[in-house]
Amino acid sequence: MNDEIRLDALYESMRTANDNFLGYPFAKHFDYSRLSRFMTMTGNNLGDPFEKGIYRVDSRDLEREVVEFFAALFRAPSDDYWGYVTNGGTEGNIFGLYLGREIYPEGVAYFSRDTHYSVSKAVRLLNLAYEVVQSDDSGQIDYEDMKLRAQSHAGRPAVVVANIGTTMKEGRDNVGKIRAAFAEIGIDRVYVHSDAALCGPYAPFINPRPTFDFVDGADSITISGHKFIGAPMPCGVVVTRRSHVERITRAIDYIGSHDSTLGGSRSAYAPILLWYAIRSMGIEGLRRSFEQCEALAGYAVRELGERGVRAWRNPSALTVVFPPVRDDVKAKWQLASQDVSHLIVTPGTTKVQLDALITAMTSKG
Ligand SMILES: Cc1ncc(COP(=O)(O)O)c(C=O)c1O
């Protein structure tokens, strides 16, 4: 096969797979083709997005606007926020826990058993002591179990990951309850990182609003850019307080900037894409997109229920949970399966796709 044919074949296979997945929280069918001209340069946002560097084939102006957008959405203090565009939710989680560990080097990390695997990777990388806490059937952390575990580390600060949408069930922890639980047992040195990989861009529109942002007591929040917003490559945003990040930053002569991000060379394209997306959609577009997805998720629960499948979702969630499905359905629709399976409605998901999956799930294989 010559190379052109291989590329054509790969494109067709990715396109077909893209039309037939409902199991991962990635948006479909966005269009960034107007931005293709940027692909002819080595766009690299070396260094701190809030500083000018020596290398200027960059998009840090737009990156700052992306960070500013999410800082406002997450009610960060307007005079004390900072952030950057990451390679994805995993990097945001590692960064959040890194800040937590630098602030409380003797801290113990707490996170529920429903937490994404990137967090256990982060605590191992950072050599942080940790406790895996029980969770309830909805996927929410068990505050009593968290307190019990913390009591055996009396006097040590806590570095907590709050899930604002767990990977399998979109369960949501409550940052206010987490802080109150530690206060009850006399632990007042607490850093909370909200992992809002999927839900961050729409969490503020959920009614009642999840308790997850800076006003609610978070110290850092991460989202994935390729999940709800959509991007042709993985990316994300992490937002924190400027005062936190000042503890880790170092001046680097070689780049003429501070080294405050986990990656050295960073994509200049991801900020351009995310900027384009938020400028095109705006807050109202994000809200509308969430409402459309939410309505479709409700439809899927009802349709599955009427066909005898025990499907459910957390309030206003886009993740529909059901018992594990047959292997052929799992393979075709790329459904992740653990003790439960799920489908996730994201922008670009259609009723036709949901109907096709529901039919496949409820017909004899
Ligand atoms: C809750 C949660 N956090 C973090 C991540 C990791 O995000 P990424 O794949 O962008 O690194 C995921 C990915 O599915 C997730 O579901």
XYZ file of C-alpha atoms and ligand atoms in Angstrom:
381
model
C 0.000 0.000 0.000
C 1.420 3.402 -0.814
C 1.482 6.113 1.812
C -1.443 8.103 0.377
C -3.611 5.031 0.425
C -2.589 4.289 4.002
C -3.500 7.825 5.055
C -6.861 7.575 3.268
C -7.540 4.251 4.944
C -6.581 5.618 8.364
C -8.809 8.654 7.872
C -11.772 6.463 6.919
C -11.210 4.155 9.875
C -10.942 7.076 12.353
C -14.041 8.689 10.841
C -16.080 5.502 11.158
C -14.890 4.993 14.726
C -15.785 8.621 15.472
C -19.342 8.037 14.270
C -19.667 4.911 16.389
C -18.546 5.812 19.864
C -20.720 6.735 22.779
C -18.646 5.383 25.650
C -16.070 8.143 26.058
C -16.769 11.776 26.849
C -15.344 13.292 23.692
C -17.232 15.807 21.557
C -17.727 15.021 17.878
C -18.005 16.950 14.624
C -16.575 20.312 15.623
C -14.979 22.311 12.862
C -11.679 24.073 13.346
C -10.762 24.053 9.652
C -10.436 27.873 9.624
C -7.419 27.428 11.869
C -5.480 25.049 9.618
C -3.057 27.792 8.459
C -1.474 27.743 11.918
C -0.196 24.222 11.221
C 2.775 25.503 9.202
C 4.785 26.911 12.121
C 6.314 25.542 15.311
C 3.810 27.108 17.674
C 5.209 26.734 21.166
C 3.984 28.506 24.308
C 7.275 28.131 26.166
C 7.055 29.312 29.735
C 4.496 31.183 31.775
C 1.435 32.305 29.775
C 1.270 35.510 31.767
C 4.768 36.665 30.787
C 6.413 37.654 27.535
C 9.189 35.236 26.526
C 11.998 35.340 23.988
C 10.291 32.847 21.632
C 7.333 34.556 19.981
C 5.882 31.933 17.620
C 3.301 31.514 20.329
C -0.345 32.100 21.266
C 0.044 33.160 24.866
C -2.236 36.175 24.359
C -5.077 33.813 23.508
C -4.012 31.336 26.205
C -4.434 34.053 28.840
C -7.925 34.774 27.536
C -8.816 31.091 27.771
C -7.574 30.978 31.351
C -9.428 34.204 32.147
C -12.655 32.739 30.718
C -12.477 29.639 32.907
C -11.283 31.594 35.945
C -14.435 33.744 35.663
C -16.645 30.699 35.015
C -15.203 29.066 38.139
C -15.502 32.268 40.213
C -11.772 32.621 40.892
C -10.775 35.867 42.599
C -10.173 38.388 39.800
C -6.974 39.612 41.478
C -5.590 36.188 42.364
C -5.926 33.663 39.560
C -3.484 31.939 37.278
C -3.581 28.965 34.939
C -2.468 27.500 31.668
C -3.568 25.268 28.824
C -2.412 21.727 29.538
C -2.135 18.506 27.554
C -5.321 17.283 29.228
C -7.064 16.508 32.489
C -4.260 14.206 33.630
C -1.679 16.995 33.509
C -4.118 19.283 35.347
C -4.544 16.689 38.088
C -0.792 16.180 38.452
C -0.314 19.955 38.536
C -3.057 20.452 41.163
C -1.606 17.769 43.415
C 1.897 19.156 42.882
C 0.728 22.547 44.149
C -1.011 20.846 47.077
C 2.151 18.965 47.979
C 4.333 22.076 47.707
C 1.973 23.954 50.016
C 1.669 21.011 52.431
C 4.773 18.824 51.949
C 3.744 16.616 54.865
C 0.158 16.352 53.569
C -1.841 13.190 52.975
C -3.856 12.923 49.745
C -7.493 11.788 49.909
C -9.603 10.765 46.947
C -12.455 8.347 46.385
C -12.170 4.914 44.839
C -14.172 6.261 41.875
C -11.390 8.718 41.027
C -9.694 8.675 37.615
C -6.458 6.679 37.457
C -4.453 9.827 36.726
C -4.738 10.736 40.412
C -3.133 7.533 41.673
C -0.386 8.119 39.106
C 0.049 11.658 40.446
C 0.379 10.609 44.083
C 2.959 7.993 43.131
C 4.911 10.493 41.034
C 4.816 13.045 43.828
C 5.547 10.515 46.536
C 2.480 11.680 48.462
C 1.009 9.514 51.213
C -2.611 8.813 50.311
C -5.908 7.256 51.341
C -8.452 5.850 48.903
C -11.861 6.683 50.351
C -15.134 4.762 49.932
C -17.854 6.184 47.727
C -21.611 5.714 47.525
C -23.623 4.199 44.688
C -23.852 7.538 42.896
C -20.059 7.797 42.833
C -19.858 10.519 45.506
C -17.093 10.321 48.118
C -18.098 9.005 51.563
C -17.387 11.938 53.894
C -17.601 9.755 57.047
C -15.053 7.282 55.692
C -12.813 10.202 54.715
C -12.967 11.560 58.284
C -12.210 8.146 59.786
C -9.160 7.749 57.561
C -7.975 11.293 58.295
C -8.187 10.670 62.035
C -5.366 8.166 61.719
C -3.184 10.946 60.272
C -4.030 13.428 63.010
C -2.285 16.752 62.633
C -1.229 16.161 59.024
C -2.670 18.483 56.372
C -4.973 17.122 53.685
C -4.615 17.382 49.908
C -7.989 16.327 48.546
C -9.165 15.579 45.022
C -12.853 16.349 44.609
C -14.474 14.680 41.630
C -16.800 16.924 39.732
C -17.987 14.122 37.579
C -16.387 10.728 38.144
C -15.264 8.865 35.067
C -17.834 6.060 35.151
C -20.930 7.577 36.828
C -20.398 11.345 36.714
C -20.722 11.306 40.506
C -20.002 14.658 42.137
C -18.210 15.351 45.392
C -19.086 18.479 47.355
C -16.117 20.756 48.112
C -18.041 22.480 50.933
C -18.761 19.137 52.608
C -15.131 18.078 52.193
C -13.912 21.231 53.927
C -16.575 20.903 56.659
C -15.607 17.258 57.282
C -11.949 18.156 57.886
C -12.938 21.152 60.052
C -15.040 18.811 62.229
C -12.000 16.707 63.062
C -9.723 19.700 63.604
C -7.733 19.566 60.352
C -7.641 23.106 59.038
C -4.740 22.854 56.600
C -6.613 21.535 53.570
C -5.895 21.929 49.857
C -8.742 20.958 47.514
C -8.231 20.226 43.834
C -11.428 19.839 41.779
C -11.138 17.357 38.939
C -13.821 18.656 36.590
C -12.376 17.006 33.474
C -15.703 16.480 31.733
C -18.169 18.611 33.719
C -16.170 21.800 34.287
C -17.426 23.673 31.212
C -21.085 22.977 32.104
C -21.067 22.479 35.894
C -22.018 26.145 36.502
C -25.257 25.593 34.533
C -26.415 22.525 36.460
C -29.311 23.228 38.794
C -28.625 22.882 41.688
C -25.102 24.043 40.965
C -22.441 21.546 42.099
C -20.306 22.840 44.973
C -16.943 22.762 43.264
C -15.453 26.144 42.422
C -13.206 28.782 44.007
C -16.017 30.449 45.973
C -16.969 26.981 47.233
C -13.415 26.406 48.489
C -11.401 24.855 45.637
C -7.709 25.743 45.341
C -7.326 24.483 41.777
C -9.650 23.168 39.085
C -8.866 21.205 35.965
C -10.872 20.481 32.832
C -10.150 18.531 29.673
C -10.573 20.635 26.531
C -11.270 17.694 24.221
C -14.161 16.345 26.280
C -17.173 18.674 26.412
C -15.732 21.496 24.294
C -14.069 19.296 21.709
C -10.653 19.466 20.057
C -8.794 17.384 17.473
C -6.124 16.575 20.045
C -6.147 16.122 23.826
C -5.828 19.369 25.756
C -7.108 20.960 28.941
C -7.024 23.948 31.239
C -5.918 24.202 34.845
C -6.828 27.239 36.936
C -5.493 28.038 40.384
C -4.631 31.001 42.569
C -1.625 33.056 41.526
C -0.502 33.067 45.155
C -0.313 29.241 45.079
C 1.717 29.082 41.906
C 4.220 31.650 43.132
C 5.462 28.929 45.472
C 6.685 26.705 42.647
C 7.827 29.105 39.963
C 11.477 29.684 38.987
C 13.000 32.241 36.605
C 14.743 30.646 33.575
C 17.154 32.828 31.558
C 17.103 30.512 28.526
C 13.426 31.222 27.809
C 13.251 34.686 29.394
C 10.236 33.623 31.438
C 9.250 31.798 34.586
C 8.988 28.024 34.577
C 5.617 27.483 36.217
C 4.031 24.824 33.990
C 4.633 21.066 34.043
C 5.573 20.847 30.380
C 8.463 22.908 28.996
C 7.508 23.170 25.319
C 3.721 23.501 25.184
C 1.271 23.489 22.313
C 0.422 26.898 20.904
C -2.407 25.266 18.914
C -4.494 23.997 21.809
C -4.977 27.541 23.201
C -5.923 28.793 19.717
C -8.541 26.040 19.362
C -9.964 26.558 22.832
C -10.037 30.318 22.349
C -11.842 29.870 19.025
C -14.342 27.509 20.661
C -15.171 29.772 23.589
C -15.344 32.864 21.384
C -17.692 31.087 18.961
C -19.901 29.605 21.677
C -19.676 32.082 24.514
C -21.322 31.310 27.857
C -24.773 31.098 26.283
C -23.583 28.678 23.601
C -22.019 26.436 26.249
C -25.236 26.526 28.249
C -27.355 25.663 25.190
C -25.026 22.861 24.251
C -25.269 21.446 27.789
C -29.073 21.680 27.749
C -29.277 19.814 24.443
C -26.972 17.057 25.707
C -28.857 16.856 28.981
C -32.180 16.409 27.212
C -30.714 13.593 25.094
C -29.251 11.881 28.181
C -32.730 11.987 29.775
C -34.178 10.523 26.588
C -31.662 7.641 26.669
C -32.523 6.788 30.297
C -36.256 6.760 29.513
C -35.896 4.701 26.347
C -33.633 2.142 28.003
C -35.971 1.956 31.018
C -38.976 1.308 28.771
C -37.054 -1.582 27.216
C -36.273 -3.107 30.590
C -32.663 -1.925 31.020
C -31.844 -0.627 34.524
C -30.411 2.695 33.321
C -29.971 5.752 35.517
C -27.986 8.962 35.759
C -26.987 11.430 38.436
C -29.089 14.628 38.493
C -28.620 16.474 35.182
C -25.684 14.220 34.242
C -24.709 13.505 30.647
C -23.493 10.034 31.657
C -26.103 7.276 31.492
C -25.152 4.269 33.627
C -26.362 0.707 33.026
C -25.251 -2.879 33.671
C -22.343 -4.145 31.545
C -23.328 -4.883 27.953
C -22.544 -7.738 25.548
C -19.027 -7.785 24.082
C -20.178 -7.088 20.493
C -22.066 -3.946 21.623
C -19.174 -2.875 23.800
C -16.736 -3.233 20.901
C -18.874 -1.505 18.273
C -19.818 1.476 20.435
C -16.507 1.621 22.340
C -18.183 1.390 25.748
C -15.959 1.279 28.830
C -17.102 -1.404 31.268
C -16.299 -1.994 34.913
C -18.936 -3.077 37.435
C -21.204 -0.870 35.313
C -21.091 0.428 31.780
C -22.140 3.811 30.468
C -22.848 6.013 27.507
C -21.978 9.679 27.533
C -23.861 12.297 25.578
C -21.515 15.009 24.345
C -21.921 17.796 21.794
C -22.272 16.100 18.421
C -24.051 13.015 19.812
C -27.297 12.462 17.917
C -30.606 10.791 18.723
C -29.984 8.505 15.740
C -26.783 7.221 17.371
C -28.499 6.754 20.718
C -31.377 4.877 19.083
C -28.930 2.618 17.253
C -27.097 1.787 20.493
C -30.348 1.266 22.422
C -31.584 -1.092 19.694
C -28.291 -2.995 19.737
C -28.363 -3.251 23.554
C -31.927 -4.495 23.684
C -31.878 -6.908 20.751
C -30.620 -10.484 20.971
C -26.959 -10.604 19.897
C -12.714 12.407 35.975
C -11.560 12.401 35.023
N -10.434 13.025 35.375
C -9.353 13.061 34.575
C -9.383 12.458 33.349
C -8.157 12.491 32.493
O -8.309 13.395 31.488
P -7.393 13.346 30.159
O -7.809 12.130 29.421
O -7.768 14.644 29.496
O -5.986 13.327 30.585
C -10.537 11.787 32.933
C -10.584 11.144 31.618
O -11.484 10.448 31.260
C -11.653 11.768 33.788
O -12.780 11.124 33.463
